C-alpha cells in the first residue's frame, strides 16, 4: 500500500517494491545555523534502496512493474555514459529477470562516469553508444527489432531519467510520504524544498504530490541539464500527463493545476554543460559532507545544494523551514577488479588519460 493508493483510491496500477521507504527526514541543526536557515531537513533518498539507491529506484518501482505486466523480457533505456538512471535500471531489471539494454550518449569523462560504466559489466548490461541523435534513433530502431525477434515480445522502453508519467508517480508518492512524515513529527509542511532537476521527473512529481496534498511548499528545481531537457513547458506537460494518468478513474477529484507560483526552475547553477563541474560544486560537496555526513556528487546534487546555499547567503531562508532532497545513491556495487577492456571499444576513451 502506498500513500498514492490512500490518496487516490481508484488507482490500481501494480508496483514492485524495490525501496525501503519512508526514507529518513533528517534535521540538520548545525548546518541550518551555519547557513542561516530557520530549520533545515535532509530527505535521505540517497538511502532508498540496496544495492543501489538514489531517486531512480522510486520511479523504477512503477516502470518495471509495468514492463513485467506487459511480458517484456528486455528493458531499453537512455542516458549519458555515466547515467545513474541507466545503471539503476540495469540493476533492477536484471534482478527481475529482464535483459537490460542502455543506449548511451557522450558526457565529459569523470571518475563517476568510469565507475558506472564498470558497474554495468557486473549487471551484464547490453551497452550501445551513439555520438549524435540521428545515430541514436537508428540504433534504437535496430535494437528494438533485434530484441523483439529474440524475445518474441516487445522490449519495454523507458525514457531518459525514468521521467515517464508512470515513473513520476514515484515522486508523487514521495511528496505524500513527506506530508505524512511532517504530520507524524507534528510540524507544518516545509516552506521550500530544493532538488536537482535533470529530466524533471523528480521535481515535477514532487510538485504534483504537493498539489494533491494541498501543501504550500515551493519547489526549487535546480536545472543541471541543457534547457532542451529541463524547461517550464516540459514541466507543465509532464505535470498534466501524470495528473491525467493518476486521476483517470477518479470522477470527483479535481484535476490539479501546474503550480505556476510555487515551482521555480533555477538556471544559475548549471555552468558550462551537463556533467561539467566547477570549483564551487566541489566546495559545496565538501562542505555538505563535512556538516551533514552524506556525500554529494558534482553533476546533480552539489549544484542543487549550491542554490540553497546562495539563497541562505542572501538571507532569504532565515525564517523558513527548508528541505534539501538528496537524490544521489549512497550505495553502489563495487567496481574493483573490473576491466574496462570488457566494455564496447567505443567506450574505452573514457579510461584513457
Ligand atoms: C537523475 C538524477 C537526478 C535528476 O532527476 P530527474 O528526475 O531526472 O530530474 C538528480 N540527482 C541524481 C543523483 C540523479 O542521478
PDB file of N, CA and C in Angstrom, residues 275-352:
ATOM      1  N   UNK A 275      27.237  17.682 -16.685  1.00  0.00           N
ATOM      2  CA  UNK A 275      28.358  16.861 -16.232  1.00  0.00           C
ATOM      3  C   UNK A 275      29.668  17.609 -16.087  1.00  0.00           C
ATOM      4  N   UNK A 276      29.645  18.926 -16.357  1.00  0.00           N
ATOM      5  CA  UNK A 276      30.877  19.708 -16.175  1.00  0.00           C
ATOM      6  C   UNK A 276      30.825  20.329 -14.792  1.00  0.00           C
ATOM      7  N   UNK A 277      31.769  19.995 -13.957  1.00  0.00           N
ATOM      8  CA  UNK A 277      31.682  20.557 -12.621  1.00  0.00           C
ATOM      9  C   UNK A 277      32.697  21.660 -12.392  1.00  0.00           C
ATOM     10  N   UNK A 278      32.337  22.516 -11.464  1.00  0.00           N
ATOM     11  CA  UNK A 278      33.152  23.688 -11.177  1.00  0.00           C
ATOM     12  C   UNK A 278      33.761  23.545  -9.791  1.00  0.00           C
ATOM     13  N   UNK A 279      34.678  24.421  -9.505  1.00  0.00           N
ATOM     14  CA  UNK A 279      35.281  24.537  -8.185  1.00  0.00           C
ATOM     15  C   UNK A 279      34.196  24.737  -7.123  1.00  0.00           C
ATOM     16  N   UNK A 280      33.199  25.581  -7.446  1.00  0.00           N
ATOM     17  CA  UNK A 280      32.117  25.866  -6.498  1.00  0.00           C
ATOM     18  C   UNK A 280      31.326  24.588  -6.169  1.00  0.00           C
ATOM     19  N   UNK A 281      31.136  23.719  -7.172  1.00  0.00           N
ATOM     20  CA  UNK A 281      30.422  22.451  -6.922  1.00  0.00           C
ATOM     21  C   UNK A 281      31.215  21.586  -5.946  1.00  0.00           C
ATOM     22  N   UNK A 282      32.527  21.494  -6.206  1.00  0.00           N
ATOM     23  CA  UNK A 282      33.379  20.669  -5.335  1.00  0.00           C
ATOM     24  C   UNK A 282      33.369  21.185  -3.906  1.00  0.00           C
ATOM     25  N   UNK A 283      33.440  22.520  -3.778  1.00  0.00           N
ATOM     26  CA  UNK A 283      33.452  23.103  -2.439  1.00  0.00           C
ATOM     27  C   UNK A 283      32.136  22.846  -1.720  1.00  0.00           C
ATOM     28  N   UNK A 284      31.028  22.967  -2.451  1.00  0.00           N
ATOM     29  CA  UNK A 284      29.709  22.730  -1.842  1.00  0.00           C
ATOM     30  C   UNK A 284      29.586  21.272  -1.401  1.00  0.00           C
ATOM     31  N   UNK A 285      30.082  20.354  -2.241  1.00  0.00           N
ATOM     32  CA  UNK A 285      30.026  18.930  -1.896  1.00  0.00           C
ATOM     33  C   UNK A 285      30.861  18.646  -0.647  1.00  0.00           C
ATOM     34  N   UNK A 286      32.052  19.242  -0.586  1.00  0.00           N
ATOM     35  CA  UNK A 286      32.934  19.051   0.564  1.00  0.00           C
ATOM     36  C   UNK A 286      32.310  19.600   1.837  1.00  0.00           C
ATOM     37  N   UNK A 287      31.709  20.772   1.724  1.00  0.00           N
ATOM     38  CA  UNK A 287      31.059  21.419   2.874  1.00  0.00           C
ATOM     39  C   UNK A 287      29.891  20.571   3.376  1.00  0.00           C
ATOM     40  N   UNK A 288      29.081  20.090   2.448  1.00  0.00           N
ATOM     41  CA  UNK A 288      27.920  19.277   2.814  1.00  0.00           C
ATOM     42  C   UNK A 288      28.367  17.991   3.512  1.00  0.00           C
ATOM     43  N   UNK A 289      29.377  17.363   2.946  1.00  0.00           N
ATOM     44  CA  UNK A 289      29.863  16.100   3.511  1.00  0.00           C
ATOM     45  C   UNK A 289      30.386  16.310   4.937  1.00  0.00           C
ATOM     46  N   UNK A 290      31.119  17.405   5.136  1.00  0.00           N
ATOM     47  CA  UNK A 290      31.682  17.679   6.459  1.00  0.00           C
ATOM     48  C   UNK A 290      30.590  17.947   7.492  1.00  0.00           C
ATOM     49  N   UNK A 291      29.504  18.611   7.090  1.00  0.00           N
ATOM     50  CA  UNK A 291      28.481  19.024   8.054  1.00  0.00           C
ATOM     51  C   UNK A 291      27.290  18.079   8.121  1.00  0.00           C
ATOM     52  N   UNK A 292      26.997  17.375   7.036  1.00  0.00           N
ATOM     53  CA  UNK A 292      25.771  16.561   7.009  1.00  0.00           C
ATOM     54  C   UNK A 292      26.072  15.065   7.004  1.00  0.00           C
ATOM     55  N   UNK A 293      27.332  14.709   6.775  1.00  0.00           N
ATOM     56  CA  UNK A 293      27.688  13.301   6.826  1.00  0.00           C
ATOM     57  C   UNK A 293      27.144  12.468   5.678  1.00  0.00           C
ATOM     58  N   UNK A 294      26.780  13.113   4.566  1.00  0.00           N
ATOM     59  CA  UNK A 294      26.378  12.371   3.370  1.00  0.00           C
ATOM     60  C   UNK A 294      27.152  12.958   2.199  1.00  0.00           C
ATOM     61  N   UNK A 295      27.379  12.135   1.176  1.00  0.00           N
ATOM     62  CA  UNK A 295      28.199  12.585   0.052  1.00  0.00           C
ATOM     63  C   UNK A 295      27.328  13.125  -1.075  1.00  0.00           C
ATOM     64  N   UNK A 296      27.717  14.241  -1.657  1.00  0.00           N
ATOM     65  CA  UNK A 296      27.074  14.736  -2.873  1.00  0.00           C
ATOM     66  C   UNK A 296      28.036  14.516  -4.034  1.00  0.00           C
ATOM     67  N   UNK A 297      27.504  14.511  -5.246  1.00  0.00           N
ATOM     68  CA  UNK A 297      28.385  14.472  -6.423  1.00  0.00           C
ATOM     69  C   UNK A 297      28.182  15.789  -7.169  1.00  0.00           C
ATOM     70  N   UNK A 298      29.007  16.021  -8.198  1.00  0.00           N
ATOM     71  CA  UNK A 298      29.035  17.359  -8.797  1.00  0.00           C
ATOM     72  C   UNK A 298      28.186  17.513 -10.059  1.00  0.00           C
ATOM     73  N   UNK A 299      27.533  16.449 -10.529  1.00  0.00           N
ATOM     74  CA  UNK A 299      26.693  16.590 -11.717  1.00  0.00           C
ATOM     75  C   UNK A 299      25.295  17.081 -11.349  1.00  0.00           C
ATOM     76  N   UNK A 300      24.790  16.615 -10.191  1.00  0.00           N
ATOM     77  CA  UNK A 300      23.412  16.935  -9.798  1.00  0.00           C
ATOM     78  C   UNK A 300      23.329  17.617  -8.432  1.00  0.00           C
ATOM     79  N   UNK A 301      23.662  16.830  -7.398  1.00  0.00           N
ATOM     80  CA  UNK A 301      23.279  17.235  -6.040  1.00  0.00           C
ATOM     81  C   UNK A 301      24.078  18.425  -5.503  1.00  0.00           C
ATOM     82  N   UNK A 302      25.361  18.524  -5.851  1.00  0.00           N
ATOM     83  CA  UNK A 302      26.138  19.664  -5.357  1.00  0.00           C
ATOM     84  C   UNK A 302      25.585  20.955  -5.950  1.00  0.00           C
ATOM     85  N   UNK A 303      25.129  20.899  -7.203  1.00  0.00           N
ATOM     86  CA  UNK A 303      24.562  22.098  -7.842  1.00  0.00           C
ATOM     87  C   UNK A 303      23.254  22.491  -7.157  1.00  0.00           C
ATOM     88  N   UNK A 304      22.442  21.496  -6.811  1.00  0.00           N
ATOM     89  CA  UNK A 304      21.182  21.794  -6.107  1.00  0.00           C
ATOM     90  C   UNK A 304      21.466  22.414  -4.743  1.00  0.00           C
ATOM     91  N   UNK A 305      22.475  21.890  -4.074  1.00  0.00           N
ATOM     92  CA  UNK A 305      22.797  22.414  -2.746  1.00  0.00           C
ATOM     93  C   UNK A 305      23.351  23.842  -2.839  1.00  0.00           C
ATOM     94  N   UNK A 306      24.070  24.131  -3.942  1.00  0.00           N
ATOM     95  CA  UNK A 306      24.585  25.491  -4.122  1.00  0.00           C
ATOM     96  C   UNK A 306      23.458  26.508  -4.219  1.00  0.00           C
ATOM     97  N   UNK A 307      22.341  26.113  -4.819  1.00  0.00           N
ATOM     98  CA  UNK A 307      21.195  27.032  -4.909  1.00  0.00           C
ATOM     99  C   UNK A 307      20.683  27.349  -3.508  1.00  0.00           C
ATOM    100  N   UNK A 308      20.589  26.311  -2.678  1.00  0.00           N
ATOM    101  CA  UNK A 308      20.152  26.511  -1.286  1.00  0.00           C
ATOM    102  C   UNK A 308      21.133  27.426  -0.549  1.00  0.00           C
ATOM    103  N   UNK A 309      22.424  27.167  -0.736  1.00  0.00           N
ATOM    104  CA  UNK A 309      23.447  27.980  -0.062  1.00  0.00           C
ATOM    105  C   UNK A 309      23.355  29.447  -0.497  1.00  0.00           C
ATOM    106  N   UNK A 310      23.148  29.654  -1.792  1.00  0.00           N
ATOM    107  CA  UNK A 310      23.091  31.027  -2.312  1.00  0.00           C
ATOM    108  C   UNK A 310      21.887  31.762  -1.739  1.00  0.00           C
ATOM    109  N   UNK A 311      20.736  31.088  -1.671  1.00  0.00           N
ATOM    110  CA  UNK A 311      19.532  31.724  -1.129  1.00  0.00           C
ATOM    111  C   UNK A 311      19.711  32.029   0.356  1.00  0.00           C
ATOM    112  N   UNK A 312      20.364  31.108   1.071  1.00  0.00           N
ATOM    113  CA  UNK A 312      20.607  31.316   2.502  1.00  0.00           C
ATOM    114  C   UNK A 312      21.539  32.508   2.699  1.00  0.00           C
ATOM    115  N   UNK A 313      22.552  32.579   1.849  1.00  0.00           N
ATOM    116  CA  UNK A 313      23.525  33.670   1.958  1.00  0.00           C
ATOM    117  C   UNK A 313      22.862  35.038   1.786  1.00  0.00           C
ATOM    118  N   UNK A 314      21.867  35.095   0.921  1.00  0.00           N
ATOM    119  CA  UNK A 314      21.146  36.364   0.714  1.00  0.00           C
ATOM    120  C   UNK A 314      20.146  36.632   1.842  1.00  0.00           C
ATOM    121  N   UNK A 315      20.077  35.695   2.814  1.00  0.00           N
ATOM    122  CA  UNK A 315      19.181  35.905   3.951  1.00  0.00           C
ATOM    123  C   UNK A 315      17.733  35.531   3.677  1.00  0.00           C
ATOM    124  N   UNK A 316      17.482  34.858   2.551  1.00  0.00           N
ATOM    125  CA  UNK A 316      16.101  34.554   2.163  1.00  0.00           C
ATOM    126  C   UNK A 316      15.480  33.413   2.959  1.00  0.00           C
ATOM    127  N   UNK A 317      16.323  32.603   3.607  1.00  0.00           N
ATOM    128  CA  UNK A 317      15.793  31.380   4.233  1.00  0.00           C
ATOM    129  C   UNK A 317      15.799  31.457   5.758  1.00  0.00           C
ATOM    130  N   UNK A 318      16.095  32.630   6.277  1.00  0.00           N
ATOM    131  CA  UNK A 318      16.244  32.792   7.715  1.00  0.00           C
ATOM    132  C   UNK A 318      15.006  32.355   8.497  1.00  0.00           C
ATOM    133  N   UNK A 319      13.850  32.700   7.986  1.00  0.00           N
ATOM    134  CA  UNK A 319      12.615  32.372   8.722  1.00  0.00           C
ATOM    135  C   UNK A 319      11.919  31.141   8.174  1.00  0.00           C
ATOM    136  N   UNK A 320      12.586  30.358   7.326  1.00  0.00           N
ATOM    137  CA  UNK A 320      11.882  29.275   6.638  1.00  0.00           C
ATOM    138  C   UNK A 320      12.293  27.886   7.114  1.00  0.00           C
ATOM    139  N   UNK A 321      11.367  26.940   6.921  1.00  0.00           N
ATOM    140  CA  UNK A 321      11.698  25.525   7.072  1.00  0.00           C
ATOM    141  C   UNK A 321      11.956  24.981   5.680  1.00  0.00           C
ATOM    142  N   UNK A 322      13.139  24.385   5.502  1.00  0.00           N
ATOM    143  CA  UNK A 322      13.624  24.029   4.167  1.00  0.00           C
ATOM    144  C   UNK A 322      14.010  22.553   4.132  1.00  0.00           C
ATOM    145  N   UNK A 323      13.691  21.891   3.021  1.00  0.00           N
ATOM    146  CA  UNK A 323      14.122  20.508   2.815  1.00  0.00           C
ATOM    147  C   UNK A 323      15.085  20.449   1.644  1.00  0.00           C
ATOM    148  N   UNK A 324      16.224  19.808   1.860  1.00  0.00           N
ATOM    149  CA  UNK A 324      17.128  19.504   0.750  1.00  0.00           C
ATOM    150  C   UNK A 324      16.926  18.035   0.402  1.00  0.00           C
ATOM    151  N   UNK A 325      16.514  17.782  -0.848  1.00  0.00           N
ATOM    152  CA  UNK A 325      16.201  16.414  -1.250  1.00  0.00           C
ATOM    153  C   UNK A 325      17.468  15.773  -1.824  1.00  0.00           C
ATOM    154  N   UNK A 326      18.030  14.809  -1.114  1.00  0.00           N
ATOM    155  CA  UNK A 326      19.283  14.174  -1.546  1.00  0.00           C
ATOM    156  C   UNK A 326      18.973  12.992  -2.464  1.00  0.00           C
ATOM    157  N   UNK A 327      19.235  13.178  -3.764  1.00  0.00           N
ATOM    158  CA  UNK A 327      18.819  12.208  -4.777  1.00  0.00           C
ATOM    159  C   UNK A 327      19.930  11.246  -5.197  1.00  0.00           C
ATOM    160  N   UNK A 328      21.114  11.394  -4.580  1.00  0.00           N
ATOM    161  CA  UNK A 328      22.283  10.621  -5.042  1.00  0.00           C
ATOM    162  C   UNK A 328      22.468   9.351  -4.228  1.00  0.00           C
ATOM    163  N   UNK A 329      22.558   8.218  -4.895  1.00  0.00           N
ATOM    164  CA  UNK A 329      22.663   6.947  -4.174  1.00  0.00           C
ATOM    165  C   UNK A 329      23.883   6.887  -3.262  1.00  0.00           C
ATOM    166  N   UNK A 330      23.642   6.501  -2.020  1.00  0.00           N
ATOM    167  CA  UNK A 330      24.752   6.296  -1.078  1.00  0.00           C
ATOM    168  C   UNK A 330      25.401   4.934  -1.292  1.00  0.00           C
ATOM    169  N   UNK A 331      24.720   4.052  -2.004  1.00  0.00           N
ATOM    170  CA  UNK A 331      25.247   2.695  -2.204  1.00  0.00           C
ATOM    171  C   UNK A 331      25.425   2.424  -3.690  1.00  0.00           C
ATOM    172  N   UNK A 332      26.424   1.619  -4.007  1.00  0.00           N
ATOM    173  CA  UNK A 332      26.613   1.207  -5.396  1.00  0.00           C
ATOM    174  C   UNK A 332      27.459  -0.059  -5.404  1.00  0.00           C
ATOM    175  N   UNK A 333      27.218  -0.943  -6.373  1.00  0.00           N
ATOM    176  CA  UNK A 333      28.040  -2.151  -6.452  1.00  0.00           C
ATOM    177  C   UNK A 333      29.519  -1.795  -6.629  1.00  0.00           C
ATOM    178  N   UNK A 334      30.397  -2.635  -6.089  1.00  0.00           N
ATOM    179  CA  UNK A 334      31.839  -2.393  -6.170  1.00  0.00           C
ATOM    180  C   UNK A 334      32.325  -2.494  -7.616  1.00  0.00           C
ATOM    181  N   UNK A 335      33.421  -1.804  -7.896  1.00  0.00           N
ATOM    182  CA  UNK A 335      33.981  -1.871  -9.246  1.00  0.00           C
ATOM    183  C   UNK A 335      35.379  -2.486  -9.277  1.00  0.00           C
ATOM    184  N   UNK A 336      35.926  -2.810  -8.100  1.00  0.00           N
ATOM    185  CA  UNK A 336      37.296  -3.331  -8.052  1.00  0.00           C
ATOM    186  C   UNK A 336      37.451  -4.559  -8.959  1.00  0.00           C
ATOM    187  N   UNK A 337      38.552  -4.545  -9.658  1.00  0.00           N
ATOM    188  CA  UNK A 337      38.870  -5.717 -10.472  1.00  0.00           C
ATOM    189  C   UNK A 337      38.175  -5.743 -11.825  1.00  0.00           C
ATOM    190  N   UNK A 338      37.249  -4.811 -12.074  1.00  0.00           N
ATOM    191  CA  UNK A 338      36.570  -4.807 -13.378  1.00  0.00           C
ATOM    192  C   UNK A 338      37.518  -4.228 -14.430  1.00  0.00           C
ATOM    193  N   UNK A 339      37.566  -4.849 -15.585  1.00  0.00           N
ATOM    194  CA  UNK A 339      38.497  -4.441 -16.637  1.00  0.00           C
ATOM    195  C   UNK A 339      37.734  -3.725 -17.759  1.00  0.00           C
ATOM    196  N   UNK A 340      38.096  -2.466 -17.990  1.00  0.00           N
ATOM    197  CA  UNK A 340      37.336  -1.689 -18.984  1.00  0.00           C
ATOM    198  C   UNK A 340      37.421  -2.279 -20.388  1.00  0.00           C
ATOM    199  N   UNK A 341      38.420  -3.125 -20.621  1.00  0.00           N
ATOM    200  CA  UNK A 341      38.530  -3.733 -21.946  1.00  0.00           C
ATOM    201  C   UNK A 341      37.366  -4.649 -22.259  1.00  0.00           C
ATOM    202  N   UNK A 342      36.591  -4.997 -21.238  1.00  0.00           N
ATOM    203  CA  UNK A 342      35.404  -5.828 -21.496  1.00  0.00           C
ATOM    204  C   UNK A 342      34.198  -4.990 -21.943  1.00  0.00           C
ATOM    205  N   UNK A 343      34.343  -3.652 -21.882  1.00  0.00           N
ATOM    206  CA  UNK A 343      33.285  -2.770 -22.397  1.00  0.00           C
ATOM    207  C   UNK A 343      33.413  -2.669 -23.912  1.00  0.00           C
ATOM    208  N   UNK A 344      32.342  -2.241 -24.600  1.00  0.00           N
ATOM    209  CA  UNK A 344      32.486  -1.983 -26.038  1.00  0.00           C
ATOM    210  C   UNK A 344      33.630  -0.998 -26.284  1.00  0.00           C
ATOM    211  N   UNK A 345      34.387  -1.246 -27.339  1.00  0.00           N
ATOM    212  CA  UNK A 345      35.609  -0.478 -27.579  1.00  0.00           C
ATOM    213  C   UNK A 345      35.351   1.031 -27.710  1.00  0.00           C
ATOM    214  N   UNK A 346      34.166   1.397 -28.206  1.00  0.00           N
ATOM    215  CA  UNK A 346      33.865   2.839 -28.351  1.00  0.00           C
ATOM    216  C   UNK A 346      33.864   3.566 -27.004  1.00  0.00           C
ATOM    217  N   UNK A 347      33.797   2.816 -25.903  1.00  0.00           N
ATOM    218  CA  UNK A 347      33.758   3.448 -24.577  1.00  0.00           C
ATOM    219  C   UNK A 347      35.137   3.511 -23.912  1.00  0.00           C
ATOM    220  N   UNK A 348      36.136   2.921 -24.534  1.00  0.00           N
ATOM    221  CA  UNK A 348      37.460   2.860 -23.908  1.00  0.00           C
ATOM    222  C   UNK A 348      38.065   4.235 -23.697  1.00  0.00           C
ATOM    223  N   UNK A 349      37.670   5.184 -24.568  1.00  0.00           N
ATOM    224  CA  UNK A 349      38.275   6.528 -24.463  1.00  0.00           C
ATOM    225  C   UNK A 349      38.029   7.159 -23.090  1.00  0.00           C
ATOM    226  N   UNK A 350      36.956   6.732 -22.397  1.00  0.00           N
ATOM    227  CA  UNK A 350      36.701   7.267 -21.043  1.00  0.00           C
ATOM    228  C   UNK A 350      37.788   6.861 -20.038  1.00  0.00           C
ATOM    229  N   UNK A 351      38.548   5.844 -20.391  1.00  0.00           N
ATOM    230  CA  UNK A 351      39.537   5.290 -19.443  1.00  0.00           C
ATOM    231  C   UNK A 351      40.963   5.667 -19.793  1.00  0.00           C
ATOM    232  N   UNK A 352      41.112   6.430 -20.872  1.00  0.00           N
ATOM    233  CA  UNK A 352      42.460   6.856 -21.270  1.00  0.00           C
ATOM    234  C   UNK A 352      42.750   8.201 -20.670  1.00  0.00           C
TER     235      UNK A 352
END
